[in-house]
């Protein structure tokens, strides 16, 4: 047997090499490979990655505060999960690229916090570009459209994931700064657009479970509409039945009264007079005539959550470095498509100062949002609106003597109506198109110059990107009066209605080159506080016949936005709505005005 084994090992196979020598080299190869692979794996560990103070004292500290480090499911993504490919070939390429970082360590390129911050955008942009070139390969090791559950995502995430699949966007297009300090605001808009633009080659068909969800979502919306309509019809029937029963009872009571009177007369007894109802004491607000005769119990409501916006102007909305949703807005999406169910969270982040760079002077304790019940109705000649919300406790503004910015008015309500022709952003953002970065109280307000709300169509140019340090806005780029008149005559303005609660003052006007307000009786307001509830009813003619008031046609759909100044606030310290669609007997809009 030993002789046979020796003979076998001595047999020549390739290039004169014996089997025995081949086995020896194979064993050496296995040992080498195992050692090499072990070394490679060691360089993928968290301990190795944060072995130098440059990583441990900078990005590691930031990473520990994110969901990739600690979360409800206990799954942690370490450095290599995001920055090192799993495939052997790509892993080796990445390791060779990373060898340059050793040279950086030796030469001390980023060995201080100041140096690290100086080079951070350069390092981040390089990594973003690498991820984009691979269709966010490492992200997709854990996150994949085919296994996402759309029903568990917020509407904004769901909407953008659908856009990404159909257009060809990849994870890093939207998710920069999710594990480390966000620095993409240092990019120019052109650089941001280049890094975020879709690649049609990455587009995929919606997975079947996404399609099924969208069908179910639409069916649920339709069912909710039908249930609302059924509830209103049931209320109408119940009211009619109650009225009929009351009429019958009144007739019975009248007949009985006549019979009693006749009996008393025959008996020679004088009938007792019916006691008169005693007047009920009423407050000044409650005693005011109602703005409408609408039976609001028979009108479905729509809850709109208005939120504290800070200094988020239309320029802020449209800059990708400020607002992650800038790209979808530029593509035509409406703000409400993504944010309708997120406004409370948005307001809380802004009012508390957690949204960096948006609110420089927070008011301690101020609520970030207000849930408002909105109802709309109409008759032949008028539009009626009803707003109801809960009053808040006073939270003094620390930067105002006495804490009240507008001591005369605890509450003010303003609403804007517009058609899609009125402003470039009317159909997408509602009244946000009137809010610019250079208005009074905004970050680019010119010193010594008062600037009111205006529309872009009234300016020759509005700086949206702030290239080369330019101030945002266009307060000083006003068109000639003749050109502004032409815009006005073409209907490119926003109709505004406003009520000041303490002064009981109703105003109407429009916004184009400025905010033009006047006092007249073209709009009726009825405002009152019942318990802790504010209720404001508005009556406005469909066609006032007045320049500056848009003519409301029951065949069209309009843009509606509104703002509430609660707790004696003024100027930009209000709560605002997104832009919603208002229609007449139209179940497809967010706020449907029902016929009365």
XYZ file of C-alpha atoms in Angstrom:
596
model
C 0.000 0.000 0.000
C 2.727 2.574 0.782
C 4.326 1.720 -2.540
C 1.040 2.352 -4.387
C 0.556 5.692 -2.588
C 4.131 6.733 -3.384
C 3.662 5.822 -7.001
C 0.376 7.810 -7.133
C 1.925 10.939 -5.602
C 4.829 10.717 -8.047
C 2.581 10.603 -11.096
C 3.104 13.560 -13.419
C 0.003 15.691 -14.235
C 0.489 19.227 -15.606
C 3.776 20.665 -16.907
C 5.718 17.804 -15.378
C 4.407 18.522 -11.870
C 3.600 15.497 -9.726
C 0.394 15.046 -7.796
C 2.326 15.249 -4.520
C 3.866 18.627 -5.386
C 0.438 19.838 -6.545
C -1.104 18.869 -3.233
C 1.648 20.676 -1.340
C 1.064 23.876 -3.352
C -2.687 23.463 -2.859
C -2.233 23.238 0.897
C -0.007 26.318 0.830
C -2.647 28.108 -1.282
C -5.420 27.194 1.106
C -3.373 28.435 4.045
C -2.483 31.631 2.201
C -6.062 32.162 1.019
C -7.441 31.538 4.480
C -4.983 33.962 5.996
C -5.642 36.555 3.296
C -9.410 36.234 3.591
C -9.186 36.394 7.398
C -7.163 39.577 7.062
C -9.707 41.003 4.624
C -12.550 40.175 6.982
C -10.667 41.796 9.851
C -10.533 45.045 7.869
C -14.336 44.920 7.585
C -14.986 44.970 11.319
C -16.193 47.976 13.239
C -13.147 47.789 15.499
C -10.802 48.121 12.530
C -12.786 50.947 10.933
C -12.721 53.079 14.062
C -9.160 52.126 14.961
C -7.960 55.566 13.938
C -9.112 58.658 15.777
C -10.128 60.363 12.484
C -13.046 57.926 12.139
C -13.749 57.312 15.825
C -13.952 60.984 16.776
C -15.963 62.126 13.755
C -18.227 59.869 11.692
C -18.509 57.141 14.349
C -19.901 59.602 16.898
C -22.524 60.722 14.362
C -23.358 57.178 13.263
C -24.143 56.144 16.865
C -27.067 58.596 16.869
C -28.750 57.038 13.817
C -31.146 54.167 13.270
C -28.431 52.133 11.548
C -26.634 51.816 14.898
C -29.555 51.169 17.238
C -33.197 50.454 16.383
C -36.305 48.585 17.468
C -35.379 45.395 15.585
C -31.807 45.256 16.901
C -30.248 44.898 13.440
C -27.068 46.953 13.145
C -25.397 47.992 9.896
C -21.659 48.407 10.472
C -19.282 50.473 8.336
C -18.496 47.708 5.829
C -22.178 46.955 5.239
C -22.523 50.347 3.595
C -19.013 51.013 2.275
C -17.614 47.605 1.178
C -19.154 45.446 -1.582
C -19.871 41.812 -0.772
C -18.930 40.487 -4.211
C -15.249 39.432 -4.210
C -14.231 41.307 -7.361
C -15.812 44.583 -6.327
C -14.571 44.091 -2.768
C -10.965 43.875 -3.996
C -11.416 46.982 -6.141
C -12.800 48.842 -3.138
C -9.910 47.680 -0.919
C -7.379 48.902 -3.466
C -9.175 52.260 -3.596
C -9.143 52.386 0.198
C -5.381 51.991 0.247
C -5.201 55.661 -0.678
C -6.699 56.382 2.722
C -3.632 54.831 4.357
C -1.529 57.456 2.627
C -3.911 60.098 3.907
C -3.430 58.742 7.415
C 0.340 58.843 7.088
C 0.387 62.403 5.755
C -2.190 63.684 8.280
C -4.628 65.097 5.699
C -7.586 64.860 8.127
C -5.870 64.323 11.480
C -7.728 67.199 13.196
C -11.418 68.002 13.466
C -10.868 71.219 11.493
C -9.100 69.384 8.672
C -11.746 66.666 8.650
C -14.549 69.206 8.312
C -12.634 71.019 5.586
C -12.428 67.842 3.479
C -15.788 66.343 4.511
C -17.836 67.475 1.505
C -15.126 66.194 -0.853
C -15.098 62.763 0.836
C -18.888 62.600 1.019
C -19.351 63.569 -2.639
C -16.896 60.873 -3.686
C -18.819 58.249 -1.747
C -22.189 59.472 -3.053
C -20.885 59.224 -6.605
C -19.600 55.677 -5.972
C -22.971 54.582 -4.555
C -24.881 56.173 -7.425
C -22.659 54.442 -9.989
C -23.545 51.045 -8.468
C -27.294 51.755 -8.119
C -26.791 51.919 -4.325
C -25.635 48.306 -4.314
C -24.742 48.154 -0.622
C -28.053 49.791 0.416
C -29.922 47.146 -1.545
C -28.218 44.350 0.373
C -30.764 45.155 3.091
C -33.367 47.388 1.434
C -35.129 46.279 -1.717
C -38.252 47.548 -3.478
C -39.422 43.964 -3.993
C -39.589 43.280 -0.263
C -40.781 46.674 0.980
C -44.288 46.791 2.456
C -45.921 49.961 1.100
C -48.764 49.792 3.617
C -46.233 50.335 6.432
C -44.631 53.407 4.855
C -45.602 57.028 5.257
C -47.336 58.532 2.213
C -44.268 60.623 1.390
C -41.935 57.618 1.393
C -44.420 55.528 -0.554
C -44.894 58.238 -3.171
C -41.164 58.764 -3.674
C -40.404 55.047 -3.825
C -42.963 54.692 -6.602
C -41.375 57.640 -8.401
C -37.933 56.070 -7.941
C -38.988 52.726 -9.400
C -40.667 54.228 -12.435
C -38.046 56.915 -13.154
C -34.889 55.028 -12.216
C -33.734 56.815 -9.094
C -31.571 55.035 -6.581
C -31.342 55.111 -2.770
C -28.517 57.641 -2.452
C -30.389 60.152 -4.632
C -32.618 60.949 -1.667
C -30.914 59.473 1.395
C -27.711 61.480 1.746
C -26.708 62.147 5.341
C -28.693 59.306 6.932
C -25.724 57.899 8.876
C -23.426 60.906 9.212
C -23.586 64.662 9.459
C -25.594 66.093 6.574
C -23.375 68.189 4.324
C -25.196 68.018 1.003
C -26.418 71.579 1.592
C -22.865 72.619 0.632
C -23.456 71.436 -2.926
C -24.664 73.818 -5.584
C -28.118 73.133 -7.019
C -26.481 71.981 -10.248
C -24.280 69.483 -8.385
C -27.269 68.325 -6.352
C -29.372 67.811 -9.463
C -26.593 65.886 -11.170
C -26.156 63.588 -8.162
C -29.924 63.054 -7.851
C -31.097 62.733 -11.425
C -32.722 59.415 -12.401
C -31.067 56.792 -14.559
C -33.699 55.195 -16.831
C -31.594 52.005 -16.959
C -32.377 51.484 -13.267
C -36.145 51.817 -13.712
C -38.193 48.745 -12.857
C -41.845 47.754 -13.115
C -43.782 48.114 -9.881
C -43.777 44.797 -8.007
C -47.144 43.087 -7.959
C -47.724 43.649 -4.227
C -47.192 47.403 -4.811
C -49.784 47.346 -7.597
C -52.176 45.410 -5.352
C -51.691 47.961 -2.579
C -52.448 50.907 -4.890
C -55.652 49.221 -6.075
C -56.677 48.572 -2.466
C -55.770 52.140 -1.438
C -57.968 53.585 -4.167
C -60.806 51.240 -3.211
C -60.470 52.296 0.450
C -60.611 55.973 -0.530
C -63.708 55.378 -2.628
C -65.362 53.420 0.179
C -64.606 56.223 2.658
C -66.209 58.731 0.282
C -69.292 56.548 -0.059
C -69.527 56.116 3.707
C -69.331 59.891 4.208
C -72.040 60.443 1.624
C -74.190 57.757 3.208
C -73.730 59.321 6.658
C -74.772 62.742 5.321
C -77.814 61.263 3.574
C -78.771 59.417 6.769
C -78.437 62.675 8.721
C -80.654 64.454 6.188
C -83.287 61.740 6.426
C -83.137 61.802 10.228
C -83.484 65.601 10.269
C -86.402 65.498 7.840
C -88.091 62.798 9.890
C -87.533 64.762 13.096
C -88.963 67.893 11.446
C -91.967 65.913 10.232
C -92.560 64.463 13.702
C -92.215 67.928 15.230
C -94.750 69.305 12.750
C -97.189 66.517 13.558
C -96.745 67.087 17.279
C -97.211 70.840 16.802
C -100.453 70.150 14.915
C -101.640 67.825 17.670
C -100.727 70.402 20.326
C -102.547 73.123 18.382
C -105.700 70.981 18.079
C -105.523 70.111 21.749
C -105.087 73.797 22.659
C -108.140 74.673 20.558
C -110.166 71.928 22.195
C -109.065 73.001 25.669
C -109.961 76.611 24.855
C -113.386 75.583 23.580
C -114.009 73.461 26.687
C -112.922 76.281 28.962
C -115.114 78.770 27.125
C -118.123 76.503 27.417
C -117.500 76.099 31.127
C -117.040 79.857 31.558
C -113.440 79.395 32.737
C -110.749 81.775 31.523
C -107.874 79.843 29.938
C -104.412 80.331 31.394
C -102.094 82.271 29.108
C -99.034 80.337 27.881
C -95.879 81.480 29.676
C -93.481 83.352 27.444
C -89.994 81.967 26.993
C -87.402 83.921 28.929
C -84.506 85.408 26.945
C -81.157 83.653 27.290
C -78.109 85.749 28.118
C -75.656 85.751 25.185
C -72.070 86.863 24.846
C -71.199 89.562 22.363
C -69.565 87.028 20.009
C -72.420 84.535 20.149
C -75.020 87.259 19.593
C -73.562 88.266 16.234
C -75.605 87.260 13.205
C -74.495 84.031 11.597
C -72.470 84.338 8.417
C -74.629 81.671 6.814
C -77.856 79.750 7.152
C -76.108 76.509 6.255
C -77.019 73.424 8.228
C -73.442 72.396 8.973
C -74.562 69.081 10.474
C -75.353 68.012 6.922
C -71.897 68.897 5.559
C -68.968 66.487 5.709
C -65.793 67.859 7.252
C -62.145 67.501 6.274
C -59.467 67.712 8.958
C -56.587 69.910 7.834
C -53.588 70.146 10.131
C -51.950 73.560 9.858
C -48.345 73.709 11.027
C -45.693 76.165 12.122
C -43.516 76.900 9.045
C -40.646 78.962 10.439
C -38.703 80.545 7.587
C -39.513 77.964 4.911
C -40.086 80.203 1.885
C -40.864 79.087 -1.677
C -37.148 79.478 -2.402
C -36.421 77.084 0.479
C -38.966 74.627 -0.921
C -37.346 74.688 -4.365
C -33.705 74.294 -3.272
C -32.545 70.695 -3.021
C -29.844 71.594 -0.508
C -32.581 72.819 1.874
C -35.590 70.678 1.048
C -35.311 67.007 0.156
C -38.601 67.214 -1.738
C -37.404 69.873 -4.186
C -36.889 67.356 -6.989
C -40.454 65.937 -6.814
C -41.891 69.479 -6.702
C -39.899 70.406 -9.799
C -41.289 67.274 -11.435
C -44.843 68.490 -10.743
C -45.804 66.801 -7.466
C -48.033 68.702 -5.047
C -46.881 69.332 -1.486
C -50.014 67.657 -0.151
C -49.204 64.442 -2.046
C -46.280 63.760 0.276
C -46.918 65.804 3.421
C -50.666 65.772 4.114
C -50.311 63.266 6.971
C -46.962 64.585 8.201
C -47.727 68.213 8.955
C -47.967 67.687 12.739
C -44.496 66.119 12.823
C -43.113 68.821 10.544
C -44.490 71.607 12.709
C -43.096 70.059 15.894
C -39.593 69.808 14.415
C -39.670 73.398 13.222
C -41.245 75.070 16.266
C -38.788 73.406 18.658
C -35.774 74.277 16.529
C -34.977 70.636 15.713
C -35.150 71.411 11.990
C -31.802 73.137 11.650
C -31.692 76.534 9.983
C -35.469 77.004 9.742
C -36.520 78.761 12.981
C -33.895 81.027 14.574
C -36.230 82.429 17.280
C -38.398 79.620 18.702
C -41.164 80.381 21.205
C -40.882 77.967 24.164
C -43.995 75.826 24.573
C -45.668 76.970 21.345
C -47.585 74.178 19.664
C -46.255 73.024 16.332
C -49.600 72.291 14.694
C -53.365 72.766 14.951
C -55.950 70.261 13.723
C -58.718 72.225 11.989
C -62.113 70.893 10.956
C -62.944 72.456 7.589
C -66.398 72.380 5.990
C -67.544 73.951 2.722
C -71.002 74.512 1.243
C -72.667 76.635 -1.412
C -75.996 77.847 -2.657
C -76.880 79.601 -5.881
C -74.858 82.733 -5.171
C -72.463 82.078 -2.290
C -69.591 79.969 -1.023
C -69.653 79.154 2.690
C -66.678 77.938 4.712
C -66.482 76.868 8.328
C -63.280 76.432 10.378
C -63.158 74.981 13.893
C -60.129 74.335 16.099
C -59.088 74.105 19.740
C -57.782 77.211 21.495
C -54.335 77.036 23.116
C -52.873 78.323 26.365
C -50.821 81.489 26.100
C -47.114 80.936 25.423
C -45.369 84.338 25.634
C -42.947 85.251 22.866
C -39.619 85.938 24.631
C -38.537 88.519 22.057
C -41.609 90.788 22.544
C -42.376 93.045 25.503
C -45.400 91.561 27.259
C -45.118 88.364 25.224
C -47.954 89.270 22.822
C -47.012 90.278 19.272
C -50.547 91.460 18.498
C -52.269 92.267 21.832
C -55.488 93.375 20.097
C -56.131 90.065 18.364
C -55.916 86.709 20.072
C -56.909 85.060 16.810
C -56.660 85.953 13.123
C -57.677 83.828 10.144
C -56.565 84.401 6.539
C -57.397 82.336 3.496
C -56.328 82.505 -0.128
C -58.237 81.373 -3.187
C -56.671 80.967 -6.595
C -56.951 79.109 -9.853
C -54.005 77.393 -11.527
C -53.473 80.456 -13.725
C -52.770 82.710 -10.754
C -49.221 81.622 -9.951
C -46.562 79.162 -11.032
C -46.834 77.298 -7.727
C -50.544 77.749 -6.942
C -51.607 74.255 -8.007
C -48.714 72.597 -6.170
C -48.050 74.652 -3.063
C -51.103 76.867 -2.590
C -50.312 80.154 -0.873
C -46.643 79.160 -0.459
C -46.090 80.895 -3.809
C -46.594 84.237 -2.026
C -43.984 83.554 0.674
C -40.456 84.599 -0.250
C -37.113 84.548 1.514
C -36.841 88.361 1.456
C -40.153 89.210 3.137
C -40.231 90.946 6.511
C -38.977 88.549 9.181
C -37.365 86.198 6.666
C -33.630 85.434 6.379
C -32.969 87.661 3.337
C -35.177 90.616 4.325
C -33.444 93.803 3.120
C -32.409 96.144 5.914
C -34.597 99.235 6.240
C -37.055 98.067 3.576
C -40.523 96.623 4.214
C -41.441 93.805 1.837
C -44.920 92.278 1.736
C -46.034 89.048 0.102
C -45.767 88.952 -3.700
C -45.991 86.559 -6.642
C -43.156 85.647 -8.985
C -45.133 86.904 -12.001
C -44.794 90.442 -10.648
C -40.975 90.312 -10.793
C -38.567 90.275 -13.704
C -36.465 87.759 -11.769
C -36.587 85.947 -8.462
C -33.327 84.446 -7.226
C -34.150 80.858 -6.296
C -30.728 79.229 -5.955
C -28.507 81.843 -4.327
C -25.557 81.222 -6.604
C -22.301 82.946 -5.668
C -23.821 84.190 -2.409
C -26.713 86.085 -3.982
C -29.638 86.952 -1.715
C -32.749 84.849 -2.325
C -35.965 86.513 -3.521
C -36.774 89.363 -5.856
C -38.170 92.263 -3.845
C -36.132 94.769 -5.897
C -36.888 93.197 -9.312
C -40.419 94.550 -9.605
C -41.887 94.787 -13.111
C -43.093 98.043 -14.599
C -46.593 99.116 -13.573
C -47.957 98.444 -17.063
C -46.642 94.882 -17.010
C -48.084 94.296 -13.539
C -51.466 95.555 -14.725
C -51.291 93.118 -17.629
C -50.672 90.262 -15.170
C -53.595 91.464 -13.056
C -55.928 91.706 -16.060
C -54.917 88.137 -17.004
C -56.034 86.951 -13.548
C -52.571 86.051 -12.298
C -53.137 87.030 -8.671
C -54.241 85.365 -5.449
C -57.480 86.376 -3.765
C -57.100 86.860 0.004
C -59.734 87.112 2.758
C -58.739 87.945 6.320
C -60.433 88.329 9.694
C -59.024 89.890 12.867
C -60.860 88.404 15.838
C -60.242 91.037 18.510
C -60.965 93.980 16.228
C -63.854 92.132 14.542
C -62.428 93.400 11.266
C -62.993 91.690 7.922
C -60.692 92.481 5.003
C -60.439 91.363 1.404
C -57.785 91.938 -1.201
C -55.330 90.262 -3.511
C -51.633 89.491 -3.839
C -49.612 90.197 -6.958
C -46.834 92.784 -6.748
C -47.778 93.436 -3.101
C -50.490 92.453 -0.671
C -53.326 94.907 -1.359
C -55.967 94.955 1.388
C -59.108 97.018 1.947
C -62.132 97.050 4.230
C -65.531 96.337 2.706
C -68.608 94.171 3.094
C -67.930 91.784 0.204
C -67.169 88.988 2.672
C -68.977 88.127 5.906
C -67.290 86.528 8.894
C -68.844 85.158 12.052
C -66.259 84.243 14.683
C -66.964 82.989 18.166
C -65.421 80.887 20.913
C -67.567 78.105 22.336
C -65.814 76.607 25.340
C -62.271 75.926 24.186
C -63.280 75.862 20.510
C -62.839 78.642 17.977
C -65.457 78.628 15.223
C -65.163 80.906 12.206
C -67.774 80.938 9.429
C -67.178 82.710 6.137
C -69.660 83.783 3.486
C -68.332 84.937 0.140
C -70.217 85.623 -3.080
C -69.230 83.376 -5.967
C -69.023 86.470 -8.143
C -68.462 89.665 -6.202
C -68.086 91.750 -9.354
C -65.050 93.365 -7.761
C -61.572 93.504 -9.380
C -59.126 91.428 -7.385
C -61.739 88.810 -6.426
C -61.639 85.673 -8.536
C -64.964 84.515 -9.964
C -65.821 81.086 -8.589
C -67.474 78.752 -11.065
C -69.107 75.565 -9.863
C -67.586 73.735 -12.827
C -63.999 74.484 -11.838
C -61.543 73.463 -9.128
C -59.630 76.066 -7.097
C -56.605 76.171 -4.837
C -57.272 76.913 -1.180
C -54.757 77.647 1.543
C -55.295 79.237 4.940
C -53.362 80.445 7.960
C -54.241 80.899 11.624
C -52.518 83.401 13.897
C -53.327 82.028 17.320
C -52.201 83.256 20.749
C -51.716 86.935 19.792
C -49.048 86.166 17.178
C -48.200 88.231 14.138
C -46.415 88.087 10.778
C -44.684 84.793 10.015
C -45.306 83.265 13.468
C -48.554 81.682 12.287
C -49.713 78.160 11.440
C -50.287 77.483 7.759
C -51.897 74.823 5.618
C -50.569 73.113 2.547
C -52.384 73.833 -0.703
C -55.691 71.959 -1.075
C -58.167 71.651 -3.917
C -61.633 73.172 -3.443
C -64.477 72.048 -5.698
C -68.262 72.165 -5.900
C -70.146 68.871 -5.522
C -66.914 67.161 -6.522
C -65.873 64.034 -4.624
C -62.396 64.030 -6.184
C -61.120 67.149 -4.365
C -59.803 67.452 -0.808
C -62.400 70.067 0.249
C -65.790 69.568 -1.375
C -68.364 72.364 -1.225
C -71.744 70.677 -0.887
C -74.921 72.167 -2.310
C -77.439 73.434 0.253
